[in-house]
PDB file of C-alpha atoms in Angstrom:
ATOM      1  CA  UNK A 224       0.000   0.000   0.000  1.00 65.00           C
ATOM      2  CA  UNK A 225       1.812   3.080  -1.261  1.00 76.00           C
ATOM      3  CA  UNK A 226       0.610   5.858   1.028  1.00 89.00           C
ATOM      4  CA  UNK A 227       2.773   8.518  -0.605  1.00 93.00           C
ATOM      5  CA  UNK A 228       3.007   8.581  -4.385  1.00 93.00           C
ATOM      6  CA  UNK A 229       5.111  10.514  -6.823  1.00 94.00           C
ATOM      7  CA  UNK A 230       3.605   9.563 -10.132  1.00 91.00           C
ATOM      8  CA  UNK A 231       6.238  11.188 -12.332  1.00 94.00           C
ATOM      9  CA  UNK A 232       9.502   9.257 -12.230  1.00 93.00           C
ATOM     10  CA  UNK A 233      11.264  11.999 -14.164  1.00 96.00           C
ATOM     11  CA  UNK A 234      10.918  15.633 -15.162  1.00 97.00           C
ATOM     12  CA  UNK A 235      12.974  17.766 -17.519  1.00 98.00           C
ATOM     13  CA  UNK A 236      12.909  21.571 -17.287  1.00 97.00           C
ATOM     14  CA  UNK A 237      14.816  24.314 -19.012  1.00 97.00           C
ATOM     15  CA  UNK A 238      17.135  26.437 -16.904  1.00 97.00           C
ATOM     16  CA  UNK A 239      15.413  29.568 -15.636  1.00 97.00           C
ATOM     17  CA  UNK A 240      11.922  28.093 -15.880  1.00 97.00           C
ATOM     18  CA  UNK A 241       9.747  26.819 -13.063  1.00 98.00           C
ATOM     19  CA  UNK A 242      10.018  23.195 -11.934  1.00 98.00           C
ATOM     20  CA  UNK A 243       6.907  21.692 -10.362  1.00 98.00           C
ATOM     21  CA  UNK A 244       7.180  18.371  -8.579  1.00 98.00           C
ATOM     22  CA  UNK A 245       4.016  16.667  -7.404  1.00 98.00           C
ATOM     23  CA  UNK A 246       3.170  14.279  -4.618  1.00 97.00           C
ATOM     24  CA  UNK A 247      -0.107  12.638  -3.572  1.00 97.00           C
ATOM     25  CA  UNK A 248      -0.927  10.900  -0.320  1.00 96.00           C
ATOM     26  CA  UNK A 249      -3.760   8.731   0.881  1.00 95.00           C
ATOM     27  CA  UNK A 250      -3.588   8.885   4.666  1.00 91.00           C
ATOM     28  CA  UNK A 251      -5.661  11.781   6.022  1.00 91.00           C
ATOM     29  CA  UNK A 252      -3.829  11.451   9.351  1.00 90.00           C
ATOM     30  CA  UNK A 253      -0.613  12.800   7.821  1.00 92.00           C
ATOM     31  CA  UNK A 254      -0.030  16.297   9.173  1.00 90.00           C
ATOM     32  CA  UNK A 255       3.570  17.104   8.357  1.00 92.00           C
ATOM     33  CA  UNK A 256       5.202  16.951   4.952  1.00 94.00           C
ATOM     34  CA  UNK A 257       8.770  17.279   3.754  1.00 93.00           C
ATOM     35  CA  UNK A 258      10.775  17.371   0.559  1.00 96.00           C
ATOM     36  CA  UNK A 259      14.238  15.874   0.272  1.00 95.00           C
ATOM     37  CA  UNK A 260      16.808  16.206  -2.474  1.00 96.00           C
ATOM     38  CA  UNK A 261      19.268  13.483  -3.359  1.00 93.00           C
ATOM     39  CA  UNK A 262      22.380  13.693  -5.482  1.00 92.00           C
ATOM     40  CA  UNK A 263      24.027  10.504  -6.793  1.00 87.00           C
ATOM     41  CA  UNK A 264      26.261   8.750  -4.283  1.00 82.00           C
ATOM     42  CA  UNK A 265      24.972  10.909  -1.427  1.00 88.00           C
ATOM     43  CA  UNK A 266      22.246  10.540   1.176  1.00 91.00           C
ATOM     44  CA  UNK A 267      19.060  12.612   0.820  1.00 92.00           C
ATOM     45  CA  UNK A 268      19.186  16.100   2.298  1.00 92.00           C
ATOM     46  CA  UNK A 269      16.274  17.975   3.798  1.00 91.00           C
ATOM     47  CA  UNK A 270      14.947  20.772   1.612  1.00 95.00           C
ATOM     48  CA  UNK A 271      11.704  22.216   2.934  1.00 95.00           C
ATOM     49  CA  UNK A 272       8.728  21.186   5.036  1.00 93.00           C
ATOM     50  CA  UNK A 273       5.149  22.214   5.698  1.00 95.00           C
ATOM     51  CA  UNK A 274       2.719  21.582   8.505  1.00 92.00           C
ATOM     52  CA  UNK A 275      -0.891  20.768   7.735  1.00 92.00           C
ATOM     53  CA  UNK A 276      -2.022  24.000   9.396  1.00 92.00           C
ATOM     54  CA  UNK A 277      -0.499  25.870   6.452  1.00 94.00           C
ATOM     55  CA  UNK A 278      -1.075  25.705   2.721  1.00 95.00           C
ATOM     56  CA  UNK A 279       2.172  27.313   1.617  1.00 97.00           C
ATOM     57  CA  UNK A 280       5.740  27.566   2.819  1.00 96.00           C
ATOM     58  CA  UNK A 281       8.441  29.458   0.990  1.00 96.00           C
ATOM     59  CA  UNK A 282      12.218  29.373   1.327  1.00 95.00           C
ATOM     60  CA  UNK A 283      14.119  31.268  -1.325  1.00 97.00           C
ATOM     61  CA  UNK A 284      13.586  29.653  -4.698  1.00 97.00           C
ATOM     62  CA  UNK A 285      11.634  26.777  -3.145  1.00 97.00           C
ATOM     63  CA  UNK A 286       7.941  26.845  -2.298  1.00 98.00           C
ATOM     64  CA  UNK A 287       5.852  23.948  -1.072  1.00 98.00           C
ATOM     65  CA  UNK A 288       2.082  24.014  -1.516  1.00 98.00           C
ATOM     66  CA  UNK A 289      -0.311  21.768   0.378  1.00 97.00           C
ATOM     67  CA  UNK A 290      -3.881  21.038  -0.702  1.00 97.00           C
ATOM     68  CA  UNK A 291      -5.361  18.977   2.114  1.00 95.00           C
ATOM     69  CA  UNK A 292      -8.725  18.420   0.492  1.00 95.00           C
ATOM     70  CA  UNK A 293      -7.009  16.901  -2.536  1.00 96.00           C
ATOM     71  CA  UNK A 294      -4.317  15.215  -0.440  1.00 96.00           C
ATOM     72  CA  UNK A 295      -1.753  16.741  -2.734  1.00 97.00           C
ATOM     73  CA  UNK A 296       1.444  18.660  -2.259  1.00 97.00           C
ATOM     74  CA  UNK A 297       3.814  20.191  -4.718  1.00 98.00           C
ATOM     75  CA  UNK A 298       7.280  21.684  -4.741  1.00 98.00           C
ATOM     76  CA  UNK A 299       7.941  24.681  -6.951  1.00 98.00           C
ATOM     77  CA  UNK A 300      11.481  25.694  -7.832  1.00 98.00           C
ATOM     78  CA  UNK A 301      11.861  29.029  -9.575  1.00 97.00           C
ATOM     79  CA  UNK A 302      14.041  29.882 -11.310  1.00 97.00           C
ATOM     80  CA  UNK A 303      15.426  26.397 -11.925  1.00 98.00           C
ATOM     81  CA  UNK A 304      19.209  26.072 -11.960  1.00 97.00           C
ATOM     82  CA  UNK A 305      21.487  23.294 -13.245  1.00 96.00           C
ATOM     83  CA  UNK A 306      22.471  22.464  -9.658  1.00 96.00           C
ATOM     84  CA  UNK A 307      18.852  21.577  -8.948  1.00 97.00           C
ATOM     85  CA  UNK A 308      19.238  18.424 -11.050  1.00 97.00           C
ATOM     86  CA  UNK A 309      18.703  15.622  -8.539  1.00 97.00           C
ATOM     87  CA  UNK A 310      16.126  13.120  -7.339  1.00 95.00           C
ATOM     88  CA  UNK A 311      13.437  14.705  -5.171  1.00 97.00           C
ATOM     89  CA  UNK A 312      11.535  12.699  -2.561  1.00 95.00           C
ATOM     90  CA  UNK A 313       8.415  13.837  -0.777  1.00 95.00           C
ATOM     91  CA  UNK A 314       7.660  12.425   2.654  1.00 93.00           C
ATOM     92  CA  UNK A 315       4.677  12.533   4.972  1.00 92.00           C
ATOM     93  CA  UNK A 316       4.238  11.938   8.664  1.00 86.00           C
ATOM     94  CA  UNK A 317       1.392  11.327  11.062  1.00 78.00           C
ATOM     95  CA  UNK A 318       1.715   9.843  14.508  1.00 73.00           C
ATOM     96  CA  UNK A 319       4.313   7.343  13.412  1.00 73.00           C
ATOM     97  CA  UNK A 320       7.222   7.074  11.045  1.00 77.00           C
ATOM     98  CA  UNK A 321       7.901   9.161   7.985  1.00 82.00           C
ATOM     99  CA  UNK A 322       6.684   7.620   4.727  1.00 87.00           C
ATOM    100  CA  UNK A 323       8.550   8.435   1.522  1.00 89.00           C
ATOM    101  CA  UNK A 324       7.448   8.574  -2.083  1.00 92.00           C
ATOM    102  CA  UNK A 325       9.366   6.839  -4.855  1.00 90.00           C
ATOM    103  CA  UNK A 326      11.132   9.981  -6.004  1.00 93.00           C
ATOM    104  CA  UNK A 327      11.174  12.142  -9.141  1.00 96.00           C
ATOM    105  CA  UNK A 328      14.373  12.677 -11.082  1.00 96.00           C
ATOM    106  CA  UNK A 329      14.593  16.348 -12.074  1.00 97.00           C
ATOM    107  CA  UNK A 330      16.912  17.341 -14.904  1.00 98.00           C
ATOM    108  CA  UNK A 331      17.565  21.010 -15.584  1.00 97.00           C
ATOM    109  CA  UNK A 332      18.686  21.631 -19.147  1.00 95.00           C
ATOM    110  CA  UNK A 333      20.947  24.590 -19.899  1.00 90.00           C
TER     111      UNK A 333
ATOM    112  CA  UNK B   2      31.600  15.063  12.863  1.00 52.00           C
ATOM    113  CA  UNK B   3      28.187  16.615  13.230  1.00 76.00           C
ATOM    114  CA  UNK B   4      26.322  14.487  10.691  1.00 91.00           C
ATOM    115  CA  UNK B   5      25.177  10.905  10.402  1.00 95.00           C
ATOM    116  CA  UNK B   6      28.033   8.598   9.479  1.00 95.00           C
ATOM    117  CA  UNK B   7      27.882   5.118   8.016  1.00 97.00           C
ATOM    118  CA  UNK B   8      30.493   2.450   7.512  1.00 96.00           C
ATOM    119  CA  UNK B   9      31.705   0.923   5.375  1.00 97.00           C
ATOM    120  CA  UNK B  10      30.985   3.231   2.480  1.00 95.00           C
ATOM    121  CA  UNK B  11      31.251   0.307   0.064  1.00 96.00           C
ATOM    122  CA  UNK B  12      31.023  -3.415   0.626  1.00 97.00           C
ATOM    123  CA  UNK B  13      31.470  -6.228  -1.865  1.00 97.00           C
ATOM    124  CA  UNK B  14      30.639  -9.695  -0.632  1.00 97.00           C
ATOM    125  CA  UNK B  15      29.964 -13.145  -1.961  1.00 97.00           C
ATOM    126  CA  UNK B  16      26.531 -14.682  -2.015  1.00 97.00           C
ATOM    127  CA  UNK B  17      25.841 -16.549   1.207  1.00 97.00           C
ATOM    128  CA  UNK B  18      28.130 -14.464   3.394  1.00 97.00           C
ATOM    129  CA  UNK B  19      26.915 -12.316   6.294  1.00 98.00           C
ATOM    130  CA  UNK B  20      27.456  -8.545   6.358  1.00 98.00           C
ATOM    131  CA  UNK B  21      27.189  -5.884   9.044  1.00 98.00           C
ATOM    132  CA  UNK B  22      26.499  -2.266   8.282  1.00 98.00           C
ATOM    133  CA  UNK B  23      27.033   0.428  10.882  1.00 97.00           C
ATOM    134  CA  UNK B  24      25.321   3.738  11.504  1.00 97.00           C
ATOM    135  CA  UNK B  25      26.423   6.490  13.886  1.00 96.00           C
ATOM    136  CA  UNK B  26      23.525   8.908  14.305  1.00 95.00           C
ATOM    137  CA  UNK B  27      23.681  12.562  15.258  1.00 93.00           C
ATOM    138  CA  UNK B  28      24.242  12.871  18.979  1.00 90.00           C
ATOM    139  CA  UNK B  29      21.003  13.390  20.873  1.00 87.00           C
ATOM    140  CA  UNK B  30      18.741  12.172  18.095  1.00 90.00           C
ATOM    141  CA  UNK B  31      16.268   9.721  19.519  1.00 86.00           C
ATOM    142  CA  UNK B  32      14.955   8.209  16.299  1.00 90.00           C
ATOM    143  CA  UNK B  33      16.961   6.119  13.840  1.00 93.00           C
ATOM    144  CA  UNK B  34      15.818   4.655  10.540  1.00 94.00           C
ATOM    145  CA  UNK B  35      17.266   2.225   8.036  1.00 96.00           C
ATOM    146  CA  UNK B  36      16.249   2.377   4.378  1.00 95.00           C
ATOM    147  CA  UNK B  37      17.539   0.810   1.236  1.00 94.00           C
ATOM    148  CA  UNK B  38      17.505   2.066  -2.289  1.00 90.00           C
ATOM    149  CA  UNK B  39      17.880  -0.445  -5.075  1.00 87.00           C
ATOM    150  CA  UNK B  40      19.002   0.699  -8.511  1.00 80.00           C
ATOM    151  CA  UNK B  41      16.347   2.951 -10.012  1.00 72.00           C
ATOM    152  CA  UNK B  42      14.003   2.531  -7.056  1.00 76.00           C
ATOM    153  CA  UNK B  43      12.777   4.800  -4.273  1.00 79.00           C
ATOM    154  CA  UNK B  44      13.523   4.657  -0.572  1.00 86.00           C
ATOM    155  CA  UNK B  45      12.376   1.374   0.917  1.00 88.00           C
ATOM    156  CA  UNK B  46      11.782   1.552   4.659  1.00 89.00           C
ATOM    157  CA  UNK B  47      13.417  -1.270   6.619  1.00 94.00           C
ATOM    158  CA  UNK B  48      13.331  -0.589  10.359  1.00 94.00           C
ATOM    159  CA  UNK B  49      12.765   2.264  12.800  1.00 91.00           C
ATOM    160  CA  UNK B  50      14.020   2.799  16.356  1.00 91.00           C
ATOM    161  CA  UNK B  51      12.476   5.459  18.583  1.00 87.00           C
ATOM    162  CA  UNK B  52      13.919   5.917  22.041  1.00 84.00           C
ATOM    163  CA  UNK B  53      13.331   2.901  24.246  1.00 83.00           C
ATOM    164  CA  UNK B  54      10.264   1.714  22.358  1.00 86.00           C
ATOM    165  CA  UNK B  55      10.193  -1.610  20.564  1.00 88.00           C
ATOM    166  CA  UNK B  56      11.535  -1.122  17.042  1.00 91.00           C
ATOM    167  CA  UNK B  57       9.205  -1.051  14.062  1.00 90.00           C
ATOM    168  CA  UNK B  58      10.509  -3.933  11.967  1.00 92.00           C
ATOM    169  CA  UNK B  59       7.653  -3.930   9.491  1.00 89.00           C
ATOM    170  CA  UNK B  60       9.885  -3.112   6.524  1.00 90.00           C
ATOM    171  CA  UNK B  61      12.449  -5.882   6.914  1.00 94.00           C
ATOM    172  CA  UNK B  62      12.137  -8.001   3.748  1.00 93.00           C
ATOM    173  CA  UNK B  63      13.027 -11.349   5.309  1.00 94.00           C
ATOM    174  CA  UNK B  64      14.275 -12.946   8.491  1.00 95.00           C
ATOM    175  CA  UNK B  65      17.800 -12.726   7.097  1.00 97.00           C
ATOM    176  CA  UNK B  66      17.686  -9.032   8.013  1.00 97.00           C
ATOM    177  CA  UNK B  67      18.030  -7.790  11.570  1.00 96.00           C
ATOM    178  CA  UNK B  68      19.100  -4.611  13.273  1.00 96.00           C
ATOM    179  CA  UNK B  69      19.939  -3.460  16.730  1.00 94.00           C
ATOM    180  CA  UNK B  70      20.609  -0.155  18.360  1.00 93.00           C
ATOM    181  CA  UNK B  71      22.909  -0.244  21.338  1.00 84.00           C
ATOM    182  CA  UNK B  72      22.628   2.318  24.104  1.00 80.00           C
ATOM    183  CA  UNK B  73      20.197   4.372  22.083  1.00 76.00           C
ATOM    184  CA  UNK B  74      22.978   5.456  19.757  1.00 89.00           C
ATOM    185  CA  UNK B  75      24.926   3.347  17.243  1.00 94.00           C
ATOM    186  CA  UNK B  76      22.954   0.918  15.113  1.00 96.00           C
ATOM    187  CA  UNK B  77      24.029  -2.162  13.199  1.00 97.00           C
ATOM    188  CA  UNK B  78      22.088  -3.687  10.326  1.00 98.00           C
ATOM    189  CA  UNK B  79      22.963  -7.326   9.739  1.00 98.00           C
ATOM    190  CA  UNK B  80      22.155  -9.285   6.611  1.00 98.00           C
ATOM    191  CA  UNK B  81      22.715 -13.018   6.893  1.00 98.00           C
ATOM    192  CA  UNK B  82      23.313 -15.353   3.953  1.00 97.00           C
ATOM    193  CA  UNK B  83      23.335 -12.468   1.497  1.00 97.00           C
ATOM    194  CA  UNK B  84      21.638 -12.847  -1.865  1.00 97.00           C
ATOM    195  CA  UNK B  85      22.266 -10.943  -5.076  1.00 96.00           C
ATOM    196  CA  UNK B  86      18.945  -9.118  -4.712  1.00 95.00           C
ATOM    197  CA  UNK B  87      20.271  -7.605  -1.476  1.00 96.00           C
ATOM    198  CA  UNK B  88      22.590  -5.420  -3.567  1.00 96.00           C
ATOM    199  CA  UNK B  89      21.536  -1.827  -2.912  1.00 96.00           C
ATOM    200  CA  UNK B  90      22.488   1.371  -1.128  1.00 95.00           C
ATOM    201  CA  UNK B  91      21.616   1.092   2.551  1.00 97.00           C
ATOM    202  CA  UNK B  92      20.817   4.466   4.091  1.00 96.00           C
ATOM    203  CA  UNK B  93      20.601   5.365   7.738  1.00 96.00           C
ATOM    204  CA  UNK B  94      18.853   8.468   9.055  1.00 95.00           C
ATOM    205  CA  UNK B  95      18.430   9.941  12.514  1.00 93.00           C
ATOM    206  CA  UNK B  96      15.965  12.539  13.651  1.00 89.00           C
ATOM    207  CA  UNK B  97      14.822  14.657  16.520  1.00 78.00           C
ATOM    208  CA  UNK B  98      11.160  15.231  17.117  1.00 72.00           C
ATOM    209  CA  UNK B  99       9.845  18.703  17.905  1.00 70.00           C
ATOM    210  CA  UNK B 100       6.217  18.132  18.760  1.00 66.00           C
ATOM    211  CA  UNK B 101       5.003  16.144  15.802  1.00 64.00           C
ATOM    212  CA  UNK B 102       7.505  17.713  13.466  1.00 73.00           C
ATOM    213  CA  UNK B 103      10.352  15.439  12.546  1.00 76.00           C
ATOM    214  CA  UNK B 104      13.202  16.069  10.157  1.00 82.00           C
ATOM    215  CA  UNK B 105      15.441  13.202   9.200  1.00 86.00           C
ATOM    216  CA  UNK B 106      19.121  13.633   8.498  1.00 91.00           C
ATOM    217  CA  UNK B 107      20.642  10.990   6.296  1.00 94.00           C
ATOM    218  CA  UNK B 108      24.064   9.447   6.198  1.00 95.00           C
ATOM    219  CA  UNK B 109      25.910   8.943   2.901  1.00 94.00           C
ATOM    220  CA  UNK B 110      24.886   5.308   2.669  1.00 96.00           C
ATOM    221  CA  UNK B 111      26.655   1.975   2.323  1.00 97.00           C
ATOM    222  CA  UNK B 112      26.785   0.560  -1.187  1.00 96.00           C
ATOM    223  CA  UNK B 113      26.450  -3.207  -0.935  1.00 97.00           C
ATOM    224  CA  UNK B 114      27.230  -5.443  -3.872  1.00 97.00           C
ATOM    225  CA  UNK B 115      26.584  -9.164  -3.557  1.00 97.00           C
ATOM    226  CA  UNK B 116      28.350 -11.208  -6.194  1.00 96.00           C
TER     227      UNK B 116
END
């Protein structure tokens, strides 16, 4: 039972444009959501998070949007830079452990 | 160092041998997770330790896999009688809870190759 889903395994965006990564979840008890970024041969690193009491959280070029009614969150990166090329994982948490999605590989083209 | 460390960074073993992977979490972090990532796949949850509670072993794929966490700090993941399908990157993460908000910090992983 995949409680957190990232339905796009890959995404390609031109440098300078907006990258939008999507994530859907099924468990309505999740109330805290995170995005992680992973470069090859490294562990994932925390990027940005959002609590369910908010619908938007912004940190520089990164903004996370949460739509609780749709059980959907998204990560916007603008403007996209070549260094943003990585695998992005969303994760969700309720009362227990964090649950991760399968990841989306983002490629920023010069 | 201040981050999560894992050893060894790479491990090549023969099918049927046992391996031990080590994780040193960030000091003071009460929660510790093990994941694995097979080639082209996402993060597969294996096991979760939180304080003195019984570990959540629901992600361990078979009884060949076990893990322990000694003194609430260092953790060892053991794979007995390794199989080729065990080849993957094994990631450890530790976290500190603030209310219900938890952020995990990952180590660099151990790349296991079973020949």
